[in-house]
Amino acid sequence: MSGPWEGNAGGHNLPQPNAEARQERAAYLWGLSLALLLTAAAFGLAVFKILAGPALLAVIGLLAVIQVVVQFRFFLHIDLSKSKREDLQLILFTGLLILIMVGGSLWILGNLDQRMMG
Amino acid sequence: MSERQHPGINLTHARPQDARHAEVTVFGFWTFLMSDAILFALLFATYASMVSRTAGGPSGAELFDIGNAFLETIVLLLSSFTFGMAAVALKEGRQRAASLWLVVTLLLGLGFLGLELREFSSLITQGATPQTSGFLSSFFVLLSLHGLHALVGCIWIGVMLAQIAIFGLSRPVRSRLLRLGLFWHFLDLVWIVIFTLVYLPVVSA
Amino acid sequence: MNPDLLFGKLTLDALPFYSPIAAGGAATIVLGGVAVVGLITWLKAWTYLWTEWFTSTDHKKLGIMYVILALVMLLRGFVDALMMRAQQAIAMGNEGYLTPDHFQQVFSSHGTIMIFFMGMPFLFGIMNYVVPLQLGARDVAFPLLNAIGLWLTAAGAALVMASLVIGVFSTGGWTGYPPYTELSYSPTVGVDYWIMALLIAGTGTTLSAINFIVTIYKMRAPGMGLMQMPLFCWTALCASLLAVFALPGLTVAGGLLALDRYLGMHFFTNDGGGNVMNYANLFWIFGHPEVYILILPAFGVFSTVIPTFSQKRLFGYNVLVYATMCIAVLSFTVWLHHFFTMGADANVNAFFGIMTAVIAVPTGVKVYDWILTMYRGRLRFDTPMLWSIAFILTFVIGGMTGVILSIPPLDYVFHNTLFLIAHFHNMLIPGMLFGLFAGYAYWFPKAFGFPLDETWGRRAFWFWVVGFYLAFMPLYVLGFMGAVRRMTYYDQPEWQVYFIIAAIGALSVLLGIVSQIIQLVVSIRNRAQTANLAGDHWGGQTLEWSTSSPPPEYNFAVLPTVCTLDAFQVAKDMGTPHLWPERYEPLEVPRNTMVGLVFGALAFLLGFATVWHIWWLAGLAIIGIVGITIARSFATETTRIIPASEIALTELRWKQAILAQQGDAQ
């Protein structure tokens, strides 16, 4: 017996096209390579003191955003195709809220700090 | 290439209601992950607002070991990749290969936890405890919450290895592995923000 | 052996013999509990309750249990309110009958209970019952998760009740601001009870909300697009999204406060680099959306009740949907208005003040939509409609005072005065509670197959509305006169008359609650005459009225196909309200499971053990929670099949009831 909640139906030994698996493997390899590259770049910029201060923060921040997008694309398989609209909407909405909450918090707390200690 | 229905592992479904079930559970799990993401975002905001609140104690520049952080980053990234390999093996129905890749992922995950514990104990022996200052409280809590997630992920991998051994690659097992994959990749996403926000800014200071 | 290891901080001193009033409260709780247990045993109802209710994962039964929890907690929270009004009515120039410490516990538990353990369970209960039926779905997306959500909420409520008997409750108000709630200023277990109750209930609410989001997105009847969804489902969706995205704020604020208290960290302490202002920030990142979590589903109820009793379709459905979504998003952009006076500069205050005033726009749009729905309708004044009309009139007053408070310079004057107390009660009592009462009266005949008594319902309504105005309008005046909130006693003779009027208002509300209890008893007693299995008690427009009352476990034997808004009204207009197929398919439903109840029990133990520092018990509870989660994932036989013959029989009985009703009508 099996159905919408639980069950142990098979289906795992269906023949799979090898081409698709190869494509998938390639996607994960792409993801890994890009992520390694971006990580190395971020650490390199900081450790070898190529940049400093606000410029460093801005660049490593940008690299982090790019890496998040890369991992979403290659590891979590989120892209702009139609079938995943709802997941994408959810992620973008979360991104907006994070922006509001984190940005707002830093603005508010920074402002209070400045007025009390500055 | 067949159209992918969900993020993570692409399951080929023998029956339409299986596809529906996966769609429902995966969407639910995404919702949970997004709630979790907000939790981390608020802790990041708290950390950022407390970086300078060292209360006379040591600052990040005096404490953090960037080499260790780099190693942690690489280990976690590799574990994300090996989980991907497990997912591909799963999709091809190769049970042994899937289990093996999961074991590799588990070992990398435990390695990450080991590195993190080493860092914590080194900080504590230097007298930098969570009670020292607001800055260190927020540092330890942020990192520990991420570490706790990694621990949960490791336990989950262990449980899934047992379920693969008992049930084979049955539909519920594959569905759970799909969600575990999302969870595991999510850990790495959070870590990107951690190394960017916590470790890198203090290296050049 | 060291007793500290075994019992932590728990000693006999934890029993409330410090004041006769507290001891009386504790005795009421204990005796009440014993009486309920005794009654169930005497009726030999344990097996019935266990198999039909406690282990059920049916969304309809979970919904009813949520509402029962909410009504019990409403009584508790209202007793707190009566005690406060009595204290302030007497305490002019004297100390009144409550000690300051006890008075603080009373207002803290009143706020905590009314928001988290009355409002939230009540609306989640109604959402649980109604949303799947309105969507034309057989079940929710995650029935077990739903049950766990209920039992975690109940565990949180049980912790608050336990604090009345063992130990004390927080004296920090429902917001629990540090540094007062830090260990150095609040060394008792009260704040720990408050934190644990909120963290546990908050987890439960998050799980329930995830369940609703997925149910609404993925389980709608064939053909029902999002814009064909009843408006109540829209508000349930928005409230659930708010819960999922806002509750992390509470978890972080409460969790970090707990870390300060338990592990000596420095998040919100005065010393060690702590930042008390971040607590207010985090708490209100959660707290403001929370207000809309409470109010939006009530808006959904009004949007269902008003068209039904105006015998018209809802005016401006699309506009109402967009207004709801606007409110949901905007509610994340206004949190600073709760602490305008903390010292941010004028730019910050101006931004959040403007955003606050902007929220009034979509809310105003909604009010006009409801009024225009009634315009030229054939109005029927049954109790759900009465609550709705009282809501519109009263809520507008509260909205106006809210716009006043959104202006930072005025807020500097009104901050922490009774004007604010009057304002938010003026929003939440009509906006949330009247909506919940309207929903309770409206869907009661659906859930039980017989309606609530109208006469007592009207009495309850009038006592409540009159009581509300008497209780809260004087508080506006007192706010203007400079009376601050949370005063145990005062020495301004000219205030007392207003406090006495407010106390009379509270007594009128008490009569309202008594009328509601009588209404329930009378309705149950008369159910044989008023029973109506056929289902469509009010002439409803949405799909929940297309099933029998109460609906069968599987909700719909045949899933309805929907192509328009107000699907049931359209089907009735076309003369085909019900589908009677030749033969029925067997249906799969989840089996009963005790996992949800065990989760709740373990969470209660974890909370209790943490409050009293009984670490071995806390460890065991955590192991239990992890263990049961893993064990459950190995379970395979989690559903059962209802055979087609049984379904055919149930449906036949319902069809006969409908035919009999039509026969009576002719």
mmCIF file of N, CA and C in Angstrom, chain C residues 274-362:
data_model
loop_
_atom_site.group_PDB
_atom_site.id
_atom_site.type_symbol
_atom_site.label_atom_id
_atom_site.label_comp_id
_atom_site.label_asym_id
_atom_site.label_seq_id
_atom_site.Cartn_x
_atom_site.Cartn_y
_atom_site.Cartn_z
ATOM 1 N N GLY C 274 27.106 44.750 25.874
ATOM 2 C CA GLY C 274 25.754 44.415 25.431
ATOM 3 C C GLY C 274 25.046 45.619 24.828
ATOM 4 N N ASN C 275 23.967 45.345 24.099
ATOM 5 C CA ASN C 275 23.243 46.421 23.441
ATOM 6 C C ASN C 275 21.744 46.206 23.650
ATOM 7 N N VAL C 276 21.215 46.845 24.707
ATOM 8 C CA VAL C 276 19.792 46.630 25.016
ATOM 9 C C VAL C 276 18.887 47.041 23.859
ATOM 10 N N MET C 277 19.348 48.015 23.087
ATOM 11 C CA MET C 277 18.464 48.532 22.038
ATOM 12 C C MET C 277 18.238 47.511 20.936
ATOM 13 N N ASN C 278 19.196 46.593 20.780
ATOM 14 C CA ASN C 278 19.002 45.559 19.767
ATOM 15 C C ASN C 278 17.844 44.643 20.132
ATOM 16 N N TYR C 279 17.564 44.485 21.434
ATOM 17 C CA TYR C 279 16.431 43.637 21.819
ATOM 18 C C TYR C 279 15.137 44.240 21.297
ATOM 19 N N ALA C 280 14.944 45.531 21.570
ATOM 20 C CA ALA C 280 13.724 46.191 21.088
ATOM 21 C C ALA C 280 13.635 46.047 19.573
ATOM 22 N N ASN C 281 14.779 46.219 18.911
ATOM 23 C CA ASN C 281 14.819 46.098 17.452
ATOM 24 C C ASN C 281 14.371 44.706 16.995
ATOM 25 N N LEU C 282 14.997 43.679 17.570
ATOM 26 C CA LEU C 282 14.663 42.309 17.148
ATOM 27 C C LEU C 282 13.231 41.960 17.520
ATOM 28 N N PHE C 283 12.833 42.336 18.747
ATOM 29 C CA PHE C 283 11.496 41.953 19.191
ATOM 30 C C PHE C 283 10.433 42.537 18.278
ATOM 31 N N TRP C 284 10.615 43.798 17.859
ATOM 32 C CA TRP C 284 9.559 44.421 17.053
ATOM 33 C C TRP C 284 9.659 44.082 15.582
ATOM 34 N N ILE C 285 10.823 43.586 15.145
ATOM 35 C CA ILE C 285 10.872 43.021 13.790
ATOM 36 C C ILE C 285 9.867 41.876 13.720
ATOM 37 N N PHE C 286 9.776 41.142 14.840
ATOM 38 C CA PHE C 286 8.720 40.138 14.949
ATOM 39 C C PHE C 286 7.388 40.785 15.309
ATOM 40 N N GLY C 287 7.428 41.695 16.274
ATOM 41 C CA GLY C 287 6.197 42.136 16.926
ATOM 42 C C GLY C 287 5.229 42.844 16.015
ATOM 43 N N HIS C 288 5.751 43.658 15.074
ATOM 44 C CA HIS C 288 4.767 44.337 14.253
ATOM 45 C C HIS C 288 4.071 43.425 13.258
ATOM 46 N N PRO C 289 4.834 42.595 12.503
ATOM 47 C CA PRO C 289 4.108 41.628 11.665
ATOM 48 C C PRO C 289 3.139 40.767 12.473
ATOM 49 N N GLU C 290 3.497 40.481 13.733
ATOM 50 C CA GLU C 290 2.616 39.675 14.580
ATOM 51 C C GLU C 290 1.221 40.299 14.683
ATOM 52 N N VAL C 291 1.176 41.625 14.784
ATOM 53 C CA VAL C 291 -0.123 42.298 14.864
ATOM 54 C C VAL C 291 -0.964 41.937 13.638
ATOM 55 N N TYR C 292 -0.301 41.902 12.473
ATOM 56 C CA TYR C 292 -1.051 41.582 11.251
ATOM 57 C C TYR C 292 -1.324 40.104 11.118
ATOM 58 N N ILE C 293 -0.463 39.254 11.724
ATOM 59 C CA ILE C 293 -0.796 37.829 11.778
ATOM 60 C C ILE C 293 -2.133 37.683 12.489
ATOM 61 N N LEU C 294 -2.318 38.467 13.566
ATOM 62 C CA LEU C 294 -3.541 38.352 14.346
ATOM 63 C C LEU C 294 -4.734 38.944 13.608
ATOM 64 N N ILE C 295 -4.505 40.050 12.890
ATOM 65 C CA ILE C 295 -5.651 40.777 12.357
ATOM 66 C C ILE C 295 -6.069 40.296 10.970
ATOM 67 N N LEU C 296 -5.104 39.908 10.117
ATOM 68 C CA LEU C 296 -5.478 39.556 8.742
ATOM 69 C C LEU C 296 -6.507 38.433 8.659
ATOM 70 N N PRO C 297 -6.327 37.310 9.395
ATOM 71 C CA PRO C 297 -7.354 36.263 9.280
ATOM 72 C C PRO C 297 -8.730 36.762 9.715
ATOM 73 N N ALA C 298 -8.753 37.682 10.700
ATOM 74 C CA ALA C 298 -10.055 38.233 11.103
ATOM 75 C C ALA C 298 -10.651 39.048 9.947
ATOM 76 N N PHE C 299 -9.800 39.798 9.228
ATOM 77 C CA PHE C 299 -10.282 40.490 8.022
ATOM 78 C C PHE C 299 -10.888 39.477 7.051
ATOM 79 N N GLY C 300 -10.243 38.315 6.955
ATOM 80 C CA GLY C 300 -10.760 37.260 6.086
ATOM 81 C C GLY C 300 -12.135 36.794 6.536
ATOM 82 N N VAL C 301 -12.314 36.669 7.859
ATOM 83 C CA VAL C 301 -13.622 36.249 8.370
ATOM 84 C C VAL C 301 -14.680 37.280 7.981
ATOM 85 N N PHE C 302 -14.372 38.574 8.202
ATOM 86 C CA PHE C 302 -15.349 39.613 7.859
ATOM 87 C C PHE C 302 -15.658 39.590 6.356
ATOM 88 N N SER C 303 -14.629 39.323 5.560
ATOM 89 C CA SER C 303 -14.848 39.292 4.112
ATOM 90 C C SER C 303 -15.673 38.086 3.689
ATOM 91 N N THR C 304 -15.822 37.105 4.573
ATOM 92 C CA THR C 304 -16.687 35.962 4.292
ATOM 93 C C THR C 304 -18.087 36.212 4.831
ATOM 94 N N VAL C 305 -18.129 36.779 6.042
ATOM 95 C CA VAL C 305 -19.416 36.937 6.721
ATOM 96 C C VAL C 305 -20.252 38.047 6.055
ATOM 97 N N ILE C 306 -19.597 39.177 5.765
ATOM 98 C CA ILE C 306 -20.375 40.328 5.280
ATOM 99 C C ILE C 306 -21.097 40.021 3.962
ATOM 100 N N PRO C 307 -20.452 39.436 2.938
ATOM 101 C CA PRO C 307 -21.212 39.118 1.715
ATOM 102 C C PRO C 307 -22.322 38.102 1.967
ATOM 103 N N THR C 308 -22.067 37.089 2.821
ATOM 104 C CA THR C 308 -23.082 36.069 3.060
ATOM 105 C C THR C 308 -24.335 36.692 3.646
ATOM 106 N N PHE C 309 -24.154 37.605 4.627
ATOM 107 C CA PHE C 309 -25.324 38.172 5.297
ATOM 108 C C PHE C 309 -25.853 39.424 4.597
ATOM 109 N N SER C 310 -25.136 39.872 3.552
ATOM 110 C CA SER C 310 -25.704 40.922 2.706
ATOM 111 C C SER C 310 -26.364 40.284 1.494
ATOM 112 N N GLN C 311 -26.206 38.974 1.359
ATOM 113 C CA GLN C 311 -26.729 38.206 0.220
ATOM 114 C C GLN C 311 -26.286 38.814 -1.094
ATOM 115 N N LYS C 312 -25.006 39.168 -1.123
ATOM 116 C CA LYS C 312 -24.379 39.728 -2.312
ATOM 117 C C LYS C 312 -23.007 39.102 -2.426
ATOM 118 N N ARG C 313 -22.390 39.268 -3.603
ATOM 119 C CA ARG C 313 -20.987 38.844 -3.705
ATOM 120 C C ARG C 313 -20.121 39.922 -3.076
ATOM 121 N N LEU C 314 -18.899 39.529 -2.683
ATOM 122 C CA LEU C 314 -17.959 40.469 -2.073
ATOM 123 C C LEU C 314 -17.598 41.572 -3.061
ATOM 124 N N PHE C 315 -17.662 42.828 -2.595
ATOM 125 C CA PHE C 315 -17.314 43.943 -3.459
ATOM 126 C C PHE C 315 -15.788 44.082 -3.525
ATOM 127 N N GLY C 316 -15.254 44.213 -4.735
ATOM 128 C CA GLY C 316 -13.827 44.521 -4.887
ATOM 129 C C GLY C 316 -12.904 43.427 -4.412
ATOM 130 N N TYR C 317 -13.187 42.193 -4.844
ATOM 131 C CA TYR C 317 -12.335 41.067 -4.415
ATOM 132 C C TYR C 317 -10.868 41.323 -4.749
ATOM 133 N N ASN C 318 -10.596 41.706 -6.006
ATOM 134 C CA ASN C 318 -9.201 41.894 -6.418
ATOM 135 C C ASN C 318 -8.506 42.939 -5.564
ATOM 136 N N VAL C 319 -9.213 44.036 -5.320
ATOM 137 C CA VAL C 319 -8.628 45.105 -4.521
ATOM 138 C C VAL C 319 -8.323 44.604 -3.112
ATOM 139 N N LEU C 320 -9.246 43.807 -2.568
ATOM 140 C CA LEU C 320 -9.019 43.277 -1.226
ATOM 141 C C LEU C 320 -7.796 42.369 -1.197
ATOM 142 N N VAL C 321 -7.619 41.557 -2.258
ATOM 143 C CA VAL C 321 -6.443 40.687 -2.313
ATOM 144 C C VAL C 321 -5.172 41.533 -2.335
ATOM 145 N N TYR C 322 -5.152 42.543 -3.201
ATOM 146 C CA TYR C 322 -3.940 43.356 -3.285
ATOM 147 C C TYR C 322 -3.710 44.142 -1.994
ATOM 148 N N ALA C 323 -4.790 44.625 -1.401
ATOM 149 C CA ALA C 323 -4.638 45.353 -0.131
ATOM 150 C C ALA C 323 -4.043 44.436 0.935
ATOM 151 N N THR C 324 -4.522 43.176 0.961
ATOM 152 C CA THR C 324 -3.987 42.232 1.942
ATOM 153 C C THR C 324 -2.494 42.017 1.725
ATOM 154 N N MET C 325 -2.107 41.847 0.454
ATOM 155 C CA MET C 325 -0.683 41.612 0.181
ATOM 156 C C MET C 325 0.139 42.849 0.517
ATOM 157 N N CYS C 326 -0.399 44.028 0.209
ATOM 158 C CA CYS C 326 0.315 45.269 0.553
ATOM 159 C C CYS C 326 0.550 45.349 2.055
ATOM 160 N N ILE C 327 -0.509 45.078 2.812
ATOM 161 C CA ILE C 327 -0.381 45.156 4.270
ATOM 162 C C ILE C 327 0.683 44.183 4.740
ATOM 163 N N ALA C 328 0.678 42.949 4.156
ATOM 164 C CA ALA C 328 1.633 41.930 4.590
ATOM 165 C C ALA C 328 3.060 42.414 4.367
ATOM 166 N N VAL C 329 3.347 42.993 3.207
ATOM 167 C CA VAL C 329 4.717 43.427 2.934
ATOM 168 C C VAL C 329 5.052 44.669 3.765
ATOM 169 N N LEU C 330 4.123 45.639 3.787
ATOM 170 C CA LEU C 330 4.398 46.874 4.526
ATOM 171 C C LEU C 330 4.609 46.607 6.013
ATOM 172 N N SER C 331 3.968 45.561 6.529
ATOM 173 C CA SER C 331 4.079 45.323 7.968
ATOM 174 C C SER C 331 5.519 45.037 8.378
ATOM 175 N N PHE C 332 6.393 44.714 7.403
ATOM 176 C CA PHE C 332 7.802 44.489 7.738
ATOM 177 C C PHE C 332 8.618 45.778 7.707
ATOM 178 N N THR C 333 7.977 46.909 7.425
ATOM 179 C CA THR C 333 8.756 48.136 7.247
ATOM 180 C C THR C 333 8.430 49.202 8.288
ATOM 181 N N VAL C 334 7.774 48.835 9.365
ATOM 182 C CA VAL C 334 7.297 49.869 10.297
ATOM 183 C C VAL C 334 7.736 49.643 11.741
ATOM 184 N N TRP C 335 8.599 48.632 11.976
ATOM 185 C CA TRP C 335 8.753 48.177 13.360
ATOM 186 C C TRP C 335 9.281 49.249 14.317
ATOM 187 N N LEU C 336 10.002 50.241 13.765
ATOM 188 C CA LEU C 336 10.590 51.222 14.690
ATOM 189 C C LEU C 336 9.529 52.070 15.385
ATOM 190 N N HIS C 337 8.294 52.113 14.846
ATOM 191 C CA HIS C 337 7.315 52.996 15.494
ATOM 192 C C HIS C 337 6.973 52.533 16.915
ATOM 193 N N HIS C 338 7.410 51.331 17.283
ATOM 194 C CA HIS C 338 7.202 50.905 18.668
ATOM 195 C C HIS C 338 8.248 51.502 19.603
ATOM 196 N N PHE C 339 9.328 52.060 19.030
ATOM 197 C CA PHE C 339 10.320 52.691 19.912
ATOM 198 C C PHE C 339 10.856 53.986 19.299
ATOM 199 N N PHE C 340 9.913 54.821 18.885
ATOM 200 C CA PHE C 340 10.254 56.170 18.412
ATOM 201 C C PHE C 340 11.079 56.925 19.453
ATOM 202 N N THR C 341 10.779 56.694 20.741
ATOM 203 C CA THR C 341 11.393 57.518 21.789
ATOM 204 C C THR C 341 12.750 56.989 22.227
ATOM 205 N N MET C 342 13.273 55.971 21.514
ATOM 206 C CA MET C 342 14.530 55.396 21.987
ATOM 207 C C MET C 342 15.710 56.311 21.688
ATOM 208 N N GLY C 343 15.542 57.248 20.750
ATOM 209 C CA GLY C 343 16.616 58.205 20.545
ATOM 210 C C GLY C 343 17.200 58.228 19.146
ATOM 211 N N ALA C 344 16.571 57.525 18.207
ATOM 212 C CA ALA C 344 17.045 57.622 16.825
ATOM 213 C C ALA C 344 16.803 59.047 16.319
ATOM 214 N N ASP C 345 17.537 59.447 15.281
ATOM 215 C CA ASP C 345 17.379 60.842 14.857
ATOM 216 C C ASP C 345 16.108 61.017 14.024
ATOM 217 N N ALA C 346 15.844 62.263 13.666
ATOM 218 C CA ALA C 346 14.558 62.590 13.051
ATOM 219 C C ALA C 346 14.367 61.890 11.707
ATOM 220 N N ASN C 347 15.454 61.645 10.947
ATOM 221 C CA ASN C 347 15.303 60.970 9.659
ATOM 222 C C ASN C 347 14.760 59.567 9.832
ATOM 223 N N VAL C 348 15.354 58.838 10.788
ATOM 224 C CA VAL C 348 14.913 57.462 11.026
ATOM 225 C C VAL C 348 13.449 57.475 11.454
ATOM 226 N N ASN C 349 13.133 58.304 12.441
ATOM 227 C CA ASN C 349 11.762 58.349 12.930
ATOM 228 C C ASN C 349 10.783 58.756 11.833
ATOM 229 N N ALA C 350 11.199 59.720 10.996
ATOM 230 C CA ALA C 350 10.297 60.174 9.939
ATOM 231 C C ALA C 350 10.017 59.045 8.961
ATOM 232 N N PHE C 351 11.066 58.305 8.575
ATOM 233 C CA PHE C 351 10.857 57.217 7.620
ATOM 234 C C PHE C 351 9.830 56.220 8.160
ATOM 235 N N PHE C 352 10.049 55.766 9.390
ATOM 236 C CA PHE C 352 9.145 54.735 9.919
ATOM 237 C C PHE C 352 7.762 55.313 10.232
ATOM 238 N N GLY C 353 7.712 56.590 10.572
ATOM 239 C CA GLY C 353 6.410 57.223 10.785
ATOM 240 C C GLY C 353 5.601 57.253 9.500
ATOM 241 N N ILE C 354 6.271 57.605 8.396
ATOM 242 C CA ILE C 354 5.553 57.682 7.119
ATOM 243 C C ILE C 354 5.090 56.291 6.692
ATOM 244 N N MET C 355 5.987 55.301 6.823
ATOM 245 C CA MET C 355 5.579 53.939 6.442
ATOM 246 C C MET C 355 4.358 53.505 7.256
ATOM 247 N N THR C 356 4.329 53.888 8.529
ATOM 248 C CA THR C 356 3.207 53.501 9.392
ATOM 249 C C THR C 356 1.908 54.131 8.894
ATOM 250 N N ALA C 357 1.998 55.409 8.556
ATOM 251 C CA ALA C 357 0.789 56.065 8.078
ATOM 252 C C ALA C 357 0.345 55.453 6.755
ATOM 253 N N VAL C 358 1.318 55.014 5.937
ATOM 254 C CA VAL C 358 0.983 54.424 4.639
ATOM 255 C C VAL C 358 0.153 53.149 4.805
ATOM 256 N N ILE C 359 0.436 52.377 5.846
ATOM 257 C CA ILE C 359 -0.324 51.132 6.053
ATOM 258 C C ILE C 359 -1.808 51.406 6.216
ATOM 259 N N ALA C 360 -2.132 52.584 6.729
ATOM 260 C CA ALA C 360 -3.549 52.887 6.931
ATOM 261 C C ALA C 360 -4.300 52.919 5.604
ATOM 262 N N VAL C 361 -3.569 53.149 4.494
ATOM 263 C CA VAL C 361 -4.264 53.272 3.207
ATOM 264 C C VAL C 361 -4.910 51.948 2.765
ATOM 265 N N PRO C 362 -4.124 50.858 2.621
ATOM 266 C CA PRO C 362 -4.803 49.607 2.230
ATOM 267 C C PRO C 362 -5.862 49.178 3.244
#
